CSV table of C-alpha atoms in Angstrom, one decimal:
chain,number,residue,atom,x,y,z
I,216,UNK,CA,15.9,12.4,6.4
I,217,UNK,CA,18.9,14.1,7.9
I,218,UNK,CA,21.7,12.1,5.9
I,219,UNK,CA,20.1,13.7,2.5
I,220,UNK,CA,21.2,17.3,4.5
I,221,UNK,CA,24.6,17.1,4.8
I,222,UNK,CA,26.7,18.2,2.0
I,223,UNK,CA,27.9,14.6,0.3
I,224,UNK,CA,30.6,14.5,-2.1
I,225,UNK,CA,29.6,11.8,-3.8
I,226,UNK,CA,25.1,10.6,-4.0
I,227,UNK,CA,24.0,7.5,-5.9
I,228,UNK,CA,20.6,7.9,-6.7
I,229,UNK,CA,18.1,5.9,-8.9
I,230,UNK,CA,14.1,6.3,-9.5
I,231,UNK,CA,11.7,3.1,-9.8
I,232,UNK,CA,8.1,4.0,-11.2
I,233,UNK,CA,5.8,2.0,-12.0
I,234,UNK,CA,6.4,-1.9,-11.1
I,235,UNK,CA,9.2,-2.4,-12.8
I,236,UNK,CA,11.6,-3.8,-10.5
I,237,UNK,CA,10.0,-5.8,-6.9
I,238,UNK,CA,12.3,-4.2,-4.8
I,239,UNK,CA,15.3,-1.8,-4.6
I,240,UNK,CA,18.3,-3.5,-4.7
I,241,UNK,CA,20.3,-3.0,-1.5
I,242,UNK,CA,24.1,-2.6,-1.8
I,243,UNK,CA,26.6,-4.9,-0.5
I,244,UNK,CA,27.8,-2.6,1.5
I,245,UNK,CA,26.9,1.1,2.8
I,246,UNK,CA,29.9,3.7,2.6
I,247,UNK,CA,29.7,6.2,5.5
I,248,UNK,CA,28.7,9.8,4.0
I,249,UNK,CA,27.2,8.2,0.4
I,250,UNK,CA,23.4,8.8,0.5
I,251,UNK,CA,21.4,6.5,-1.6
I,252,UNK,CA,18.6,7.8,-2.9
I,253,UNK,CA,15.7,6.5,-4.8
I,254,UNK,CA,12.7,8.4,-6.4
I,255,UNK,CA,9.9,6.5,-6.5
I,256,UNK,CA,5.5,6.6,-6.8
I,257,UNK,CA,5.1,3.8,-4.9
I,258,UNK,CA,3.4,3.8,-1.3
I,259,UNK,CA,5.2,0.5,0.0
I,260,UNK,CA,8.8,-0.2,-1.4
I,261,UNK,CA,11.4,-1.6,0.5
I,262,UNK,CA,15.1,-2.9,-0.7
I,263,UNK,CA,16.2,-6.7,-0.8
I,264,UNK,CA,19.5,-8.0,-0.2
I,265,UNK,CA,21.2,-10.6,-2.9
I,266,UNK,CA,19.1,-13.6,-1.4
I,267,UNK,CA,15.7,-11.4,-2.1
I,268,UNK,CA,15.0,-10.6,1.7
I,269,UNK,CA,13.1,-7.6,2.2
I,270,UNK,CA,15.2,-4.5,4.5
I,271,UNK,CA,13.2,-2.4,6.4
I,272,UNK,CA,13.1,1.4,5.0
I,273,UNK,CA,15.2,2.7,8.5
I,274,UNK,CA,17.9,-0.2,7.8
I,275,UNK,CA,18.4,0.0,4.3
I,276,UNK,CA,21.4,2.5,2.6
I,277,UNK,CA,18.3,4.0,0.5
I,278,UNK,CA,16.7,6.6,1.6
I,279,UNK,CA,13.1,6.7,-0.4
I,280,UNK,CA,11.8,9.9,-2.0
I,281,UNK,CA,8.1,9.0,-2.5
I,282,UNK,CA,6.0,11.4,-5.2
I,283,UNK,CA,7.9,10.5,-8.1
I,284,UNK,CA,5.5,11.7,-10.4
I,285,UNK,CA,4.6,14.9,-8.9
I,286,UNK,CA,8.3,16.0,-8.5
I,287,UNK,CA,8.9,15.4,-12.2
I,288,UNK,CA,6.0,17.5,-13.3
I,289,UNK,CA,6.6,20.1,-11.3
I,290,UNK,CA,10.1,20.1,-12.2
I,291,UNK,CA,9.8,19.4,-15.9
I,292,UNK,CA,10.3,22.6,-18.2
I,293,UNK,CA,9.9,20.5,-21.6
I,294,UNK,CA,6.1,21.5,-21.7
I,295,UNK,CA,4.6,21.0,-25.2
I,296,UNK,CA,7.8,19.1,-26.4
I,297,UNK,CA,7.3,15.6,-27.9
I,298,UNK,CA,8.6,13.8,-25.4
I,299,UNK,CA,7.8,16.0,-22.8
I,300,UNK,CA,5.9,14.9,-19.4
I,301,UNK,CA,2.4,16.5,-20.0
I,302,UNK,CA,2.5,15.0,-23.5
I,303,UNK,CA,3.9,11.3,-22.6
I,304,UNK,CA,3.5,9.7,-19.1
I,305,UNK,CA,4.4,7.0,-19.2
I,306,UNK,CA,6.2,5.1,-16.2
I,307,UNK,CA,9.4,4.7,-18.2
I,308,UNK,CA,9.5,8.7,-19.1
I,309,UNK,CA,9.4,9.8,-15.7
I,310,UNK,CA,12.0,7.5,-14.7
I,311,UNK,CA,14.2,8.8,-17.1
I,312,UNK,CA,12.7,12.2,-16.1
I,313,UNK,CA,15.0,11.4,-13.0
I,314,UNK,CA,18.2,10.0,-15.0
I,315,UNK,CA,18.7,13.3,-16.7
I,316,UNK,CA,17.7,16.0,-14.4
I,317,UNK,CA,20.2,15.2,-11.4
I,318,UNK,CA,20.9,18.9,-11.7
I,319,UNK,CA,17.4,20.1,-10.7
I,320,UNK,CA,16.5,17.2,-7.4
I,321,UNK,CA,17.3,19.5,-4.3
I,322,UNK,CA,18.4,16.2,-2.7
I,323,UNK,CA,21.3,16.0,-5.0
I,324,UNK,CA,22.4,19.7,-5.9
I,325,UNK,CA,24.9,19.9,-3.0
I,326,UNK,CA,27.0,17.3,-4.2
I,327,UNK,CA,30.4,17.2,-6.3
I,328,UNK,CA,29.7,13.8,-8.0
I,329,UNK,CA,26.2,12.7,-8.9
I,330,UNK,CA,25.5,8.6,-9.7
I,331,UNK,CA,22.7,7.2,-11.2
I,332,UNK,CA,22.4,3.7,-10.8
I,333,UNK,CA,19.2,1.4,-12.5
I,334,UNK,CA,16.8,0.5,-10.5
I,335,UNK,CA,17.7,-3.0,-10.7
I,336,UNK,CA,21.7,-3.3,-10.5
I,337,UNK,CA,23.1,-4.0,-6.9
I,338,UNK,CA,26.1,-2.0,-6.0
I,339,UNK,CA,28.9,-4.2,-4.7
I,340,UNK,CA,32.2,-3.2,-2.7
I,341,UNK,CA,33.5,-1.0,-5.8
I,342,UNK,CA,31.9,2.0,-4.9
I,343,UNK,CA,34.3,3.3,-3.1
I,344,UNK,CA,36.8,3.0,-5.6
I,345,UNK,CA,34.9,5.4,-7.9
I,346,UNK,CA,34.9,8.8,-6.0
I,347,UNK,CA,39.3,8.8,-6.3
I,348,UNK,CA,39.0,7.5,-9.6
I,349,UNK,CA,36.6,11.1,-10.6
I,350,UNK,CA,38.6,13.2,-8.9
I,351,UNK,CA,42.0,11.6,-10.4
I,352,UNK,CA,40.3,11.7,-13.9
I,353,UNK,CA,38.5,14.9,-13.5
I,354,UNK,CA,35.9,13.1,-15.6
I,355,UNK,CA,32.6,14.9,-16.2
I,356,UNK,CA,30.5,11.5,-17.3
I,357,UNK,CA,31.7,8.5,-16.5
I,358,UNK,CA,29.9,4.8,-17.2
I,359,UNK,CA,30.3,1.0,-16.0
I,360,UNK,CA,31.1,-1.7,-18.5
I,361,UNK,CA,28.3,-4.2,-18.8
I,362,UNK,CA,28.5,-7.7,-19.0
I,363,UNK,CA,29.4,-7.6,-22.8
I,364,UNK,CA,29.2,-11.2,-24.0
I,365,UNK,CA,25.7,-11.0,-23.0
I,366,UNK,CA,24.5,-7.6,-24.4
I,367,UNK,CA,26.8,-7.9,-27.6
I,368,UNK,CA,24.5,-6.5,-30.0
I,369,UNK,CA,21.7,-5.3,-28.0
I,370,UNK,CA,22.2,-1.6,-28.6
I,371,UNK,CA,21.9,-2.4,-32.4
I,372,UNK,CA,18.6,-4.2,-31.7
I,373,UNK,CA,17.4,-1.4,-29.7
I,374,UNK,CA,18.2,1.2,-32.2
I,375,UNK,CA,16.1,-1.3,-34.9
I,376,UNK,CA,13.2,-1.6,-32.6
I,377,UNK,CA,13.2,1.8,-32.3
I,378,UNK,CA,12.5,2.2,-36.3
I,379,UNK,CA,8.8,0.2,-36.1
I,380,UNK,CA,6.5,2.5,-36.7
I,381,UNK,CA,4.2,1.4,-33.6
I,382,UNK,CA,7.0,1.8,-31.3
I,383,UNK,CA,7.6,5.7,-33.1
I,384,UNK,CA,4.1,6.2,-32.9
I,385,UNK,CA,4.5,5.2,-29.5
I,386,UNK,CA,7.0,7.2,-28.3
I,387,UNK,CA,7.4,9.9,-30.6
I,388,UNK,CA,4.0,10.9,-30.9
I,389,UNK,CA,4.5,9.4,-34.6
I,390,UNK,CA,6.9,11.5,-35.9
């Protein structure tokens, strides 16, 4: 689609595989010149607004990249490595495939800031805010505070559930 061409300063970009989330979720609002992007394997997705109605594909902010999987492998050079794409397929890895490879999506590459959103956070009206706030920081990696009442701890309990030795077997091709 022509608004992936044009040189963006700033992309927001996102990948759902698998069934993981219904629907993308469409943002508040659309900032003129910000492409949305999201990588996806699915035939049919659509975005939905906060109330859960569906947007058609032409009036949604995201523009959908379908072939999720296929980009990834032929994009991947971690061939042979544990957790590499050939060796672990799993929904989840190619999603995360996508998360840490902005750097080789032709869709991003011409743009100075590069966001990565999850699949299933809506983007409300601070976007705009964080394009001056990168350039006045000069930040390289920036994140959002979550909610952290309601995560307190979860990090820890991920890092624990990360020790079971089905989970490592799992992942980790039971290292």
């Amino acid at each position: 689609p022509e608004q992936m061409h044009h040189h963006a300063r700033m992309v927001v970009y996102t990948a759902l595989v698998g069934h993981y989330e219904r629907t993308l979720k469409e943002p508040t609002v659309c900032i003129h010149g910000t492409p949305f992007i999201a990588y996806t394997d699915r035939k049919e997705l659509s975005a939905s607004d906060a109330r859960g109605n569906e947007i058609a594909e032409g009036s949604s902010c995201w523009t959908i990249v379908r072939g999720a999987k296929e980009i990834a492998k032929r994009l991947d050079n971690t061939s042979g490595l544990v957790n590499s794409l050939d060796v672990h397929k799993s929904d989840f890895n190619i999603a995360k495939f996508f998360k840490c490879n902005p750097h080789c999506l032709p869709e991003l590459a011409k743009s100075r800031y590069v966001v990565w959103v999850d699949s299933s956070v809506r983007f409300h009206d601070t976007l705009p805010q964080l394009q001056p706030m990168l350039q006045r920081t000069g930040a390289m990696v920036t994140t959002f505070e979550h909610n952290i009442g309601r995560r307190h701890g979860l990090l820890q309990k991920e890092y624990e559930h990360t020790l079971k030795p089905w989970v490592r077997a799992k992942y980790l091709g039971g290292v």
